[in-house]
Coordinates of C-alpha atoms in Angstrom, one line a residue:
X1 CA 6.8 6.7 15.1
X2 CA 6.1 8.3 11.6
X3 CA 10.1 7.8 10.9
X4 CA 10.4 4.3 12.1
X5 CA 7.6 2.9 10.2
X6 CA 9.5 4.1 7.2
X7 CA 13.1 2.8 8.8
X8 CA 11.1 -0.9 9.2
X9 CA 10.3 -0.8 5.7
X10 CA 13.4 -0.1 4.4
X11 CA 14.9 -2.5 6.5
X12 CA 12.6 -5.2 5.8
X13 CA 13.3 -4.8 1.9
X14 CA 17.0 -4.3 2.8
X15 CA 16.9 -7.5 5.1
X16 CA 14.8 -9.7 2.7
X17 CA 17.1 -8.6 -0.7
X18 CA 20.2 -9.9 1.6
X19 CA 18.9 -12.9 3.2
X20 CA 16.8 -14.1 0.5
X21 CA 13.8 -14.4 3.2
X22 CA 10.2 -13.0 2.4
X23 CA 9.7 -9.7 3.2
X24 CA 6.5 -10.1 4.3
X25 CA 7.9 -12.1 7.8
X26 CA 10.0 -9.1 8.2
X27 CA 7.1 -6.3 8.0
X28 CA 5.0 -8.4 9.6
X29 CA 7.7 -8.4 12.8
X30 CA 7.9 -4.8 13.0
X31 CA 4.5 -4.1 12.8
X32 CA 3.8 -6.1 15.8
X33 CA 7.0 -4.3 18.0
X34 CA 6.1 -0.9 16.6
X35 CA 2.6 -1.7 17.4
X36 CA 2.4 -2.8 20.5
X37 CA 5.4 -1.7 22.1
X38 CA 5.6 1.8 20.4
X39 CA 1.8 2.8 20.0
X40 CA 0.3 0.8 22.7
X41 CA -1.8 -1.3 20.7
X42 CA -3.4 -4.6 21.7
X43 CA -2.1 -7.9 19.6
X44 CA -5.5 -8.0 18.3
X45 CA -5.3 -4.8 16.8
X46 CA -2.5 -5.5 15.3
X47 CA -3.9 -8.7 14.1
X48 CA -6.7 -7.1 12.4
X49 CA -4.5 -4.9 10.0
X50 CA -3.7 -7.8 8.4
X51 CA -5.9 -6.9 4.7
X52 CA -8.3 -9.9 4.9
X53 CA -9.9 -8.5 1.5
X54 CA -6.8 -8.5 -0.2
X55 CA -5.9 -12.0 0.9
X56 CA -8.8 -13.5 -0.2
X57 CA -9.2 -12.2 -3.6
X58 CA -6.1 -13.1 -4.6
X59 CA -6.3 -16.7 -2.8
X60 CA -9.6 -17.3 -4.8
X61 CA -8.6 -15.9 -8.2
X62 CA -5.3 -18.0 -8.6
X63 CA -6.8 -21.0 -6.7
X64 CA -9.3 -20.9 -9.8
X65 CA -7.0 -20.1 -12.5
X66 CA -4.5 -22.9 -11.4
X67 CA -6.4 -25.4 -12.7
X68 CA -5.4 -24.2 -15.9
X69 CA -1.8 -24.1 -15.1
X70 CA -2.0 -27.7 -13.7
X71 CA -3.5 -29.2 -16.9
X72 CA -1.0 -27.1 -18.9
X73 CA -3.5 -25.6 -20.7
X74 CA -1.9 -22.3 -20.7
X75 CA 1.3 -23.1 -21.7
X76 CA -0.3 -25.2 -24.4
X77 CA -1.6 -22.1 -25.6
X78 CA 1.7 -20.6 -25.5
X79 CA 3.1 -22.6 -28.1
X80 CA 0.5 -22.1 -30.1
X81 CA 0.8 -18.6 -30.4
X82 CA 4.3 -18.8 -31.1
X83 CA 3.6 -21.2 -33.5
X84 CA 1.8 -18.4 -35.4
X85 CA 4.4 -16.2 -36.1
X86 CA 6.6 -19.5 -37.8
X87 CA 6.3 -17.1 -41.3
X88 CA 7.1 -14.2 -39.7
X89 CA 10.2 -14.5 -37.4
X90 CA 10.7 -10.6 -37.6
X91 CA 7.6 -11.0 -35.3
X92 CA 9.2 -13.2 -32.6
X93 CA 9.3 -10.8 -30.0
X94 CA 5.7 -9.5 -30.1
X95 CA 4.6 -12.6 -30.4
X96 CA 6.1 -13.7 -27.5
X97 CA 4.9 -10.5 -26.1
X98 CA 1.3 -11.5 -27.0
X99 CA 1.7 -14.9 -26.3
X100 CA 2.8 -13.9 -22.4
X101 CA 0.2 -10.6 -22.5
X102 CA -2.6 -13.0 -22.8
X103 CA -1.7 -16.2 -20.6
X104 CA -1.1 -13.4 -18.2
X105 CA -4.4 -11.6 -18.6
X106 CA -6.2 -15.2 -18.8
X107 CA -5.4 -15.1 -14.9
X108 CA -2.0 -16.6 -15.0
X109 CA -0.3 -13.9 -13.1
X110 CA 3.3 -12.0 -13.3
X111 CA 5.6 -14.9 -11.6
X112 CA 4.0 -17.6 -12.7
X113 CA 3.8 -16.6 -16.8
X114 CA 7.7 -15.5 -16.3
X115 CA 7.8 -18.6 -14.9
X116 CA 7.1 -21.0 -17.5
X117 CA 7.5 -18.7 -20.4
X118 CA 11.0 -17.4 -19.5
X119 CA 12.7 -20.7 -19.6
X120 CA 10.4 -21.2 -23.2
X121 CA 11.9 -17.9 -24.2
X122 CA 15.6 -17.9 -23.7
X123 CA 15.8 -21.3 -25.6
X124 CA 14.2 -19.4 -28.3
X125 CA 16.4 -17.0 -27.9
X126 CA 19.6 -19.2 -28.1
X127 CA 17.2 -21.7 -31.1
X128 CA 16.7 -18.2 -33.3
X129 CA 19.6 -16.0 -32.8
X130 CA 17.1 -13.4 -31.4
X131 CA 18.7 -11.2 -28.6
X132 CA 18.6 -12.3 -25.3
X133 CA 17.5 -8.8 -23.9
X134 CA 14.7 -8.4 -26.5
X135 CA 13.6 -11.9 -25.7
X136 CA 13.9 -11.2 -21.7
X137 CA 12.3 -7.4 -22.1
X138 CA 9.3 -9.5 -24.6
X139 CA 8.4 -12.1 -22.1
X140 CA 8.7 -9.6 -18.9
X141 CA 6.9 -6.7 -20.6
X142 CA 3.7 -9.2 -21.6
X143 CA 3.5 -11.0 -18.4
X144 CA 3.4 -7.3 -16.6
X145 CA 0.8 -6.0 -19.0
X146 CA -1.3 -8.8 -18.9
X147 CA -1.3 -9.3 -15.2
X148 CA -2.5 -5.8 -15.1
X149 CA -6.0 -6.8 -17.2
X150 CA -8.6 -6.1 -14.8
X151 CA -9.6 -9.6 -13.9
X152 CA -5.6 -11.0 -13.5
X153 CA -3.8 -11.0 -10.3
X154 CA -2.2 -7.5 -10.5
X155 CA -5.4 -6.0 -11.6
X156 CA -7.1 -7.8 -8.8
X157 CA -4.4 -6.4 -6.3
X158 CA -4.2 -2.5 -8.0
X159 CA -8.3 -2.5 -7.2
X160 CA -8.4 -3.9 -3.9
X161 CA -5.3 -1.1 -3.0
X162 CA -7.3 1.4 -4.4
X163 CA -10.4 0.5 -2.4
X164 CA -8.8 0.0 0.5
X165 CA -7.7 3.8 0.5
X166 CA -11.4 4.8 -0.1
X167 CA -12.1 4.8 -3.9
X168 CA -15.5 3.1 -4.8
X169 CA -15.3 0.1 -6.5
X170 CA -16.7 1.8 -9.7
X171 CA -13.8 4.3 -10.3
X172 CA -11.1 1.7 -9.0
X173 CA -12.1 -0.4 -12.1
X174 CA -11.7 2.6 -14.4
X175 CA -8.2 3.5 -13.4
X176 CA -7.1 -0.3 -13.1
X177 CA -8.4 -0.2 -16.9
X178 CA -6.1 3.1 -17.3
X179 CA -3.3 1.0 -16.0
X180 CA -3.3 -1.8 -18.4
X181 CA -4.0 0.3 -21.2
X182 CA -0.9 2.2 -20.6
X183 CA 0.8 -0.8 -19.6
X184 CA 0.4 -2.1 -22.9
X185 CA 1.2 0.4 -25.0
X186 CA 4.6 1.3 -24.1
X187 CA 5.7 -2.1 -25.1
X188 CA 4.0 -2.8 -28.1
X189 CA 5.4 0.7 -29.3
X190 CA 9.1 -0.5 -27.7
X191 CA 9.1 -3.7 -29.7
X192 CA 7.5 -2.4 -32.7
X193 CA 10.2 0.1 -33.3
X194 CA 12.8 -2.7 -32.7
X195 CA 10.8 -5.1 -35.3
X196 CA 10.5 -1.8 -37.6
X197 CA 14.1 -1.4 -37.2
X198 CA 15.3 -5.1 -37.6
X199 CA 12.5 -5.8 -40.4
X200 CA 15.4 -6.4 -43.1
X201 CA 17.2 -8.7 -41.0
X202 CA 17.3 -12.7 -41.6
X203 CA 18.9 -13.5 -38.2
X204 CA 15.8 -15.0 -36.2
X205 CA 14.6 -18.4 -37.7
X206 CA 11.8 -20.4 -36.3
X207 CA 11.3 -24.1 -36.8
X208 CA 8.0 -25.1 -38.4
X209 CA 7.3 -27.6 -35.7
X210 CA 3.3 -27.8 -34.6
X211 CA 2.4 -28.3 -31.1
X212 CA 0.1 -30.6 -30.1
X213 CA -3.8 -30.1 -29.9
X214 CA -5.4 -29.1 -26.4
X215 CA -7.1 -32.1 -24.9
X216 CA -10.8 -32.4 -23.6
X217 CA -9.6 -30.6 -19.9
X218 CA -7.6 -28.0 -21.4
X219 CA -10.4 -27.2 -23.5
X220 CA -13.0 -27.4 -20.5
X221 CA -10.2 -25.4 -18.6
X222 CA -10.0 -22.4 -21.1
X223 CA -13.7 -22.3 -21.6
X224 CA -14.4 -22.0 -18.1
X225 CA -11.6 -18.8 -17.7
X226 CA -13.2 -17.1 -20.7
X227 CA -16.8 -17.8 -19.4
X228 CA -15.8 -16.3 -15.8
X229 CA -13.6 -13.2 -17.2
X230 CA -16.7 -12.2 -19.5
X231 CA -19.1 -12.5 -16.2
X232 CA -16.6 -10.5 -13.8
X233 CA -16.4 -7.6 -17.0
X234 CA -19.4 -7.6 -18.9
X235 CA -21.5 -5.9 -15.7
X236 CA -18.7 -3.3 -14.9
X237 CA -18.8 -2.0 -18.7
X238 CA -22.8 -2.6 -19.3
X239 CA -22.7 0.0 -15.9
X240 CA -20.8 2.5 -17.1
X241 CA -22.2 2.2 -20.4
X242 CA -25.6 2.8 -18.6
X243 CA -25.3 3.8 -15.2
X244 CA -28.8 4.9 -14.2
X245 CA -29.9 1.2 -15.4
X246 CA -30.7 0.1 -11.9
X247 CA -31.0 -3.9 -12.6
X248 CA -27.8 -3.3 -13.9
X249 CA -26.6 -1.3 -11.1
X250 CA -28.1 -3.8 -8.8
X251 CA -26.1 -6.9 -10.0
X252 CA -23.1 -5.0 -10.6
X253 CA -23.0 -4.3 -7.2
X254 CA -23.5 -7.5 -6.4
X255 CA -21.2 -9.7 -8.8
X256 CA -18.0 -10.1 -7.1
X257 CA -15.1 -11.5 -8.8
X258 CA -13.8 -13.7 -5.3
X259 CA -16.8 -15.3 -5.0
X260 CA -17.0 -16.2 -8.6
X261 CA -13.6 -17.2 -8.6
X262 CA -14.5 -20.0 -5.9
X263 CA -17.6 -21.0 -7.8
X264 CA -16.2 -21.7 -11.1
X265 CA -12.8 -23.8 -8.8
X266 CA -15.6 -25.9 -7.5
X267 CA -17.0 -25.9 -10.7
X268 CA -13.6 -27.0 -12.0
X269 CA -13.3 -29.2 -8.9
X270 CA -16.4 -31.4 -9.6
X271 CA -15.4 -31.6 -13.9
X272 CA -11.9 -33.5 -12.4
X273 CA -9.7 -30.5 -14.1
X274 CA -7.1 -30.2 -12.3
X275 CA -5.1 -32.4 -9.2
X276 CA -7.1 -30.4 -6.1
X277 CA -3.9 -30.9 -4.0
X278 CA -1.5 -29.4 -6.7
X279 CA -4.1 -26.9 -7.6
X280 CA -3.6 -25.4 -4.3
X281 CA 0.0 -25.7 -4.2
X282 CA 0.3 -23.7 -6.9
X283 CA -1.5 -20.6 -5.0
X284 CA 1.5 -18.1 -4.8
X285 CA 1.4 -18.2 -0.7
X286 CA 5.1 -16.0 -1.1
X287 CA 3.4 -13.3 -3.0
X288 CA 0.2 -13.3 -0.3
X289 CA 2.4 -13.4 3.0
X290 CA 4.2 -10.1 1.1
X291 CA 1.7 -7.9 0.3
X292 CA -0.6 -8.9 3.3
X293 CA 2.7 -8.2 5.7
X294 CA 3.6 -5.0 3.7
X295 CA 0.2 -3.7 4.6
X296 CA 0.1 -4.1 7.9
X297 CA 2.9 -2.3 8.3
X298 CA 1.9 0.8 5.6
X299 CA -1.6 0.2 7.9
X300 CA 0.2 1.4 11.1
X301 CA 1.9 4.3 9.1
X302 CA -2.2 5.3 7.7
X303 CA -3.1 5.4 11.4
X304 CA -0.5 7.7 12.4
X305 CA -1.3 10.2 9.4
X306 CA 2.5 9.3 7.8
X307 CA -0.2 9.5 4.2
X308 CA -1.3 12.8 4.9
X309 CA 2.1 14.1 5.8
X310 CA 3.6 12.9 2.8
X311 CA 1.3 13.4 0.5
X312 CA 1.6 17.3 2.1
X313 CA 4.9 17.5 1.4
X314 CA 5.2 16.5 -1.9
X315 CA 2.6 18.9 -2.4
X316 CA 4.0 22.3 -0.9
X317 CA 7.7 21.6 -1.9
X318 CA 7.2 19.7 -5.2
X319 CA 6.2 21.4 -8.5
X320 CA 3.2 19.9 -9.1
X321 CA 4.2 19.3 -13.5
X322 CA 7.1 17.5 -11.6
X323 CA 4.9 15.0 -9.1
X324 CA 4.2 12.7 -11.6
X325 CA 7.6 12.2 -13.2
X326 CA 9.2 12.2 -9.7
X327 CA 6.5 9.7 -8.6
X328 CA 8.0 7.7 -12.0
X329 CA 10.8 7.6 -10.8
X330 CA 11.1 7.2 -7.4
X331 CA 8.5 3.8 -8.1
X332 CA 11.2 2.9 -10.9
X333 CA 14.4 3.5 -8.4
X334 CA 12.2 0.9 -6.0
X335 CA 11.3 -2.1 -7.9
X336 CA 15.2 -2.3 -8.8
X337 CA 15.0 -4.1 -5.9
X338 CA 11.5 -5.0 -4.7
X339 CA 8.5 -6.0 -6.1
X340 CA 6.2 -3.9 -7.8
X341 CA 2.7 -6.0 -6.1
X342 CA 4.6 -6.3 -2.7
X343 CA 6.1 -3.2 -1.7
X344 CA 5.9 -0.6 -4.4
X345 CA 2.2 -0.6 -4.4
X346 CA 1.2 -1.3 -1.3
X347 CA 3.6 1.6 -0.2
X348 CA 2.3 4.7 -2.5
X349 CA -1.1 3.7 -4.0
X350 CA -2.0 4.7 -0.1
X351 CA -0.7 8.3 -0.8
X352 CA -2.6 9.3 -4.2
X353 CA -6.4 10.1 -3.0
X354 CA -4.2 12.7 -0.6
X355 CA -2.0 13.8 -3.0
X356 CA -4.6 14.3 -5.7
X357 CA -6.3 16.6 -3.6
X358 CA -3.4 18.7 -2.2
X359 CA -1.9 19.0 -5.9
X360 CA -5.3 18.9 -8.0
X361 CA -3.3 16.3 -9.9
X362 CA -5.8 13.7 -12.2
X363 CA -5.7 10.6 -9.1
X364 CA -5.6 7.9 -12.3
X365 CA -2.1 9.7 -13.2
X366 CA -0.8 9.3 -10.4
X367 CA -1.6 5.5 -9.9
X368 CA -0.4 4.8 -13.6
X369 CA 2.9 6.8 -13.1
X370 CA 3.3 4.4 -10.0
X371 CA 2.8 1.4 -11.9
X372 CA 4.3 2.2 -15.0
X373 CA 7.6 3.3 -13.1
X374 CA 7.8 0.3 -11.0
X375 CA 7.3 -2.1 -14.5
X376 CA 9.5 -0.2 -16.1
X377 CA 12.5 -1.6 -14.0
X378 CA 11.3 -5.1 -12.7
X379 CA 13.7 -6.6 -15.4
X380 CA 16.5 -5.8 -12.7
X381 CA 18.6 -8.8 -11.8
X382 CA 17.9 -7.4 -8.6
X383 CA 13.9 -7.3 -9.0
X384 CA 11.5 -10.6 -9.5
X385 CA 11.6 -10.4 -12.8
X386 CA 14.9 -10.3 -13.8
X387 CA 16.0 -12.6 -11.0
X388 CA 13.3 -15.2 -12.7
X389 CA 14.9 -14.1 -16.6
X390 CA 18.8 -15.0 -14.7
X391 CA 17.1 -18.1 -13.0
X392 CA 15.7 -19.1 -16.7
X393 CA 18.9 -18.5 -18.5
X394 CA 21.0 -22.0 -20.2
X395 CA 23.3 -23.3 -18.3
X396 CA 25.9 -22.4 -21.2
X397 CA 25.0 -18.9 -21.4
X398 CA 27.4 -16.3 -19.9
X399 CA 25.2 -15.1 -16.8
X400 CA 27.1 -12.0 -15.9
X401 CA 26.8 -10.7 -19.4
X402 CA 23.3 -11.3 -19.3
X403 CA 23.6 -9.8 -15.6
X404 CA 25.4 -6.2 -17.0
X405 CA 22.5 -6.8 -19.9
X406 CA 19.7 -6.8 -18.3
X407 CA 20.5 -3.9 -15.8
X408 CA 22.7 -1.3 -17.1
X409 CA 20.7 -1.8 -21.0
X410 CA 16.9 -3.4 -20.7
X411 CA 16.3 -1.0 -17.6
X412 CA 17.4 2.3 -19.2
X413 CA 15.6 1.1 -21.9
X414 CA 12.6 0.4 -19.6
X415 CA 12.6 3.8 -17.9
X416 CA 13.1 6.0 -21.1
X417 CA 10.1 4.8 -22.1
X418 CA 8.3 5.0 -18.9
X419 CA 9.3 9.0 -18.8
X420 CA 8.7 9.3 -22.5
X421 CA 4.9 7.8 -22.1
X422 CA 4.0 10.4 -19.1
X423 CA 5.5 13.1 -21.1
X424 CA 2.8 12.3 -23.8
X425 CA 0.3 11.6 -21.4
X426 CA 0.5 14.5 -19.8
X427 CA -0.5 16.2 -23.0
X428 CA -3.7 13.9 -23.5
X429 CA -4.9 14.0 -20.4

């Protein structure tokens, strides 16, 4: 049973890379045969795997955070921060960087910043003579780090995985905060030695064009996001900064960033923000049907110990200064051709509490050498990311240049880094 779990999801990501079909229906599928025809489960049983915690977090998060897309008051903002850098085109790629770092981290999410910003991007690319890989590696890296802020839609995801596998709700912000740190880092240190070693160069030339000023929604629309990230944050950190504070302990325990979510879209709802019907049809349903059908399938392999066993073995027959650079790696070899918040996630965060213990490794190591391996290679024409960059390209551009580009240079790149930043980290922590 153990071994076909693991056969289903390989399949399923085999299956859904070559039909083009979610994964999600796939897992989803197997879990049910393997289920009830291999370990005599009840429907019902099988039913309730489904993560109902996971689904609705995410579901209430972008629901709110759509009303922002809808009024285009985030890619407003985008052009506005690129804007900024006009005198400094040596700059263009961090500041598309930042500019995609914090739409992301405002709540905008992986796919939908790459989305919108992507498209923006590689007609800058082709308006300033910048590289198309730096351009494509700028906009991926920011969306990635800033979806991994605590309150955005990775973060969201990276803490309910955690908790899900038994961490308290305390710790699993910690090491989400770990993740994004890291996270954003290793770019601003990748593009800063490219700007450091481009800084003489006159090729990149921005037009001195101003965009237009954010109207009375957009501005009600951004107020609202900043009002509901400092809410969600500012009880997590006041806790840690005084955890025997028991009023503070109290509502901390009590503020949940779901149901604040759907307060502030009702909130949004009654101010006339946003379309309600295009608000909702902006929720990333593809994204939810994957990681919710991934983890009923990862749930059947937790109930058969497949976590312990592996976690075991990498434990015995692994040297343990190795783990987290083979955990690198295999996450990085993965997301060439799955999604990091789908598959790779769902499928190892489950392992780490186990792993921790068996190899007395740090567990926040382990989760950031997951998450910065998978990031480090989502620019893969064969991940979402790069996929999304090829999708965004001009029509006159040569796309299997930019194909060859983008996977045999910008993910080398991408992983170099990703091995150079544990080596360090090792040392610090």
């Amino acid at each position: 049973m153990t071994l076909l779990i693991l056969m289903a999801l390989a399949l399923s990501i085999g299956l859904g890379y070559i039909t083009k079909i979610n994964i999600g229906f796939f897992t989803i599928v197997f879990a049910y045969l393997i289920g009830c025809f291999g370990m005599g489960l009840k429907p019902a049983e099988v039913i309730e795997l489904w993560p109902v915690k996971i689904f609705f977090i995410i579901l209430s998060v972008t629901l709110f955070y759509n009303f922002a897309l809808a009024n285009g008051a985030l890619e407003k903002l985008a052009s506005h921060l690129l804007y900024k850098c006009r005198r400094f085109p040596q700059f263009l790629p961090l500041a598309i960087f930042l500019a995609s770092t914090v739409i992301a981290g405002l709540g905008a999410g992986f796919y939908t910043v790459l989305a919108f910003m992507a498209p923006i991007t590689l007609l800058l690319c082709k308006k300033t003579n910048m590289s198309m890989i730096i351009g494509g590696m700028a906009v991926n890296y920011g969306a990635l780090a800033g979806a991994n802020f605590m309150t955005s839609q990775s973060g969201i995801i990276f803490r309910s995985l955690m908790e899900n596998v038994g961490i308290n709700a305390q710790t699993s912000f910690s090491y989400s905060l770990g993740i994004f740190v890291v996270t954003l880092i290793i770019p601003v240190v990748v593009l800063g030695l490219y700007t450091f070693w481009n800084r003489n160069s006159n090729s990149i030339f921005i037009e001195d064009q101003k965009p237009e000023g954010f109207d009375l929604k957009q501005k009600k629309s951004l107020f609202l996001i900043v009002l509901m990230m400092s809410i969600v944050l500012i009880f997590p950190i006041l806790h840690l900064l005084f955890p025997e504070a028991q009023t503070i302990s109290f509502l901390n325990s009590k503020v949940d960033i779901a149901f604040i979510a759907i307060i502030f879209s009702l909130i949004s709802l009654l101010m006339k923000l946003a379309d309600e019907k295009k608000v909702i049809a902006l929720v990333p349903w593809g994204t939810l049907i994957m990681i919710c059908g991934v983890g009923m399938l990862i749930a059947l392999g937790v109930k058969l110990g497949i976590i312990t066993i592996l976690s075991e073995w990498l434990a015995n027959n692994v040297p343990i200064w190795l783990i987290p650079f083979l955990l690198c790696l295999i996450s990085a070899i993965m997301s060439v051709f799955s999604s990091t918040l789908g598959v790779v996630a769902p499928t190892l965060f489950p392992i780490v509490p186990a792993l921790a213990l068996a190899s007395g490794l740090n567990p926040l190591v382990l989760f950031i050498c997951i998450i910065v391996g998978a990031q480090s290679s989502a620019i893969s024409p064969f991940s979402s990311g790069g996929s999304l960059i090829m999708a965004s390209a001009p029509a006159d551009v040569d796309k299997s240049q930019l194909f060859n580009q983008l996977l045999f240079k910008a993910v080398p790149i991408g992983m170099t880094a990703a091995l150079i930043a544990l080596l360090i980290l090792k040392f610090v922590m």
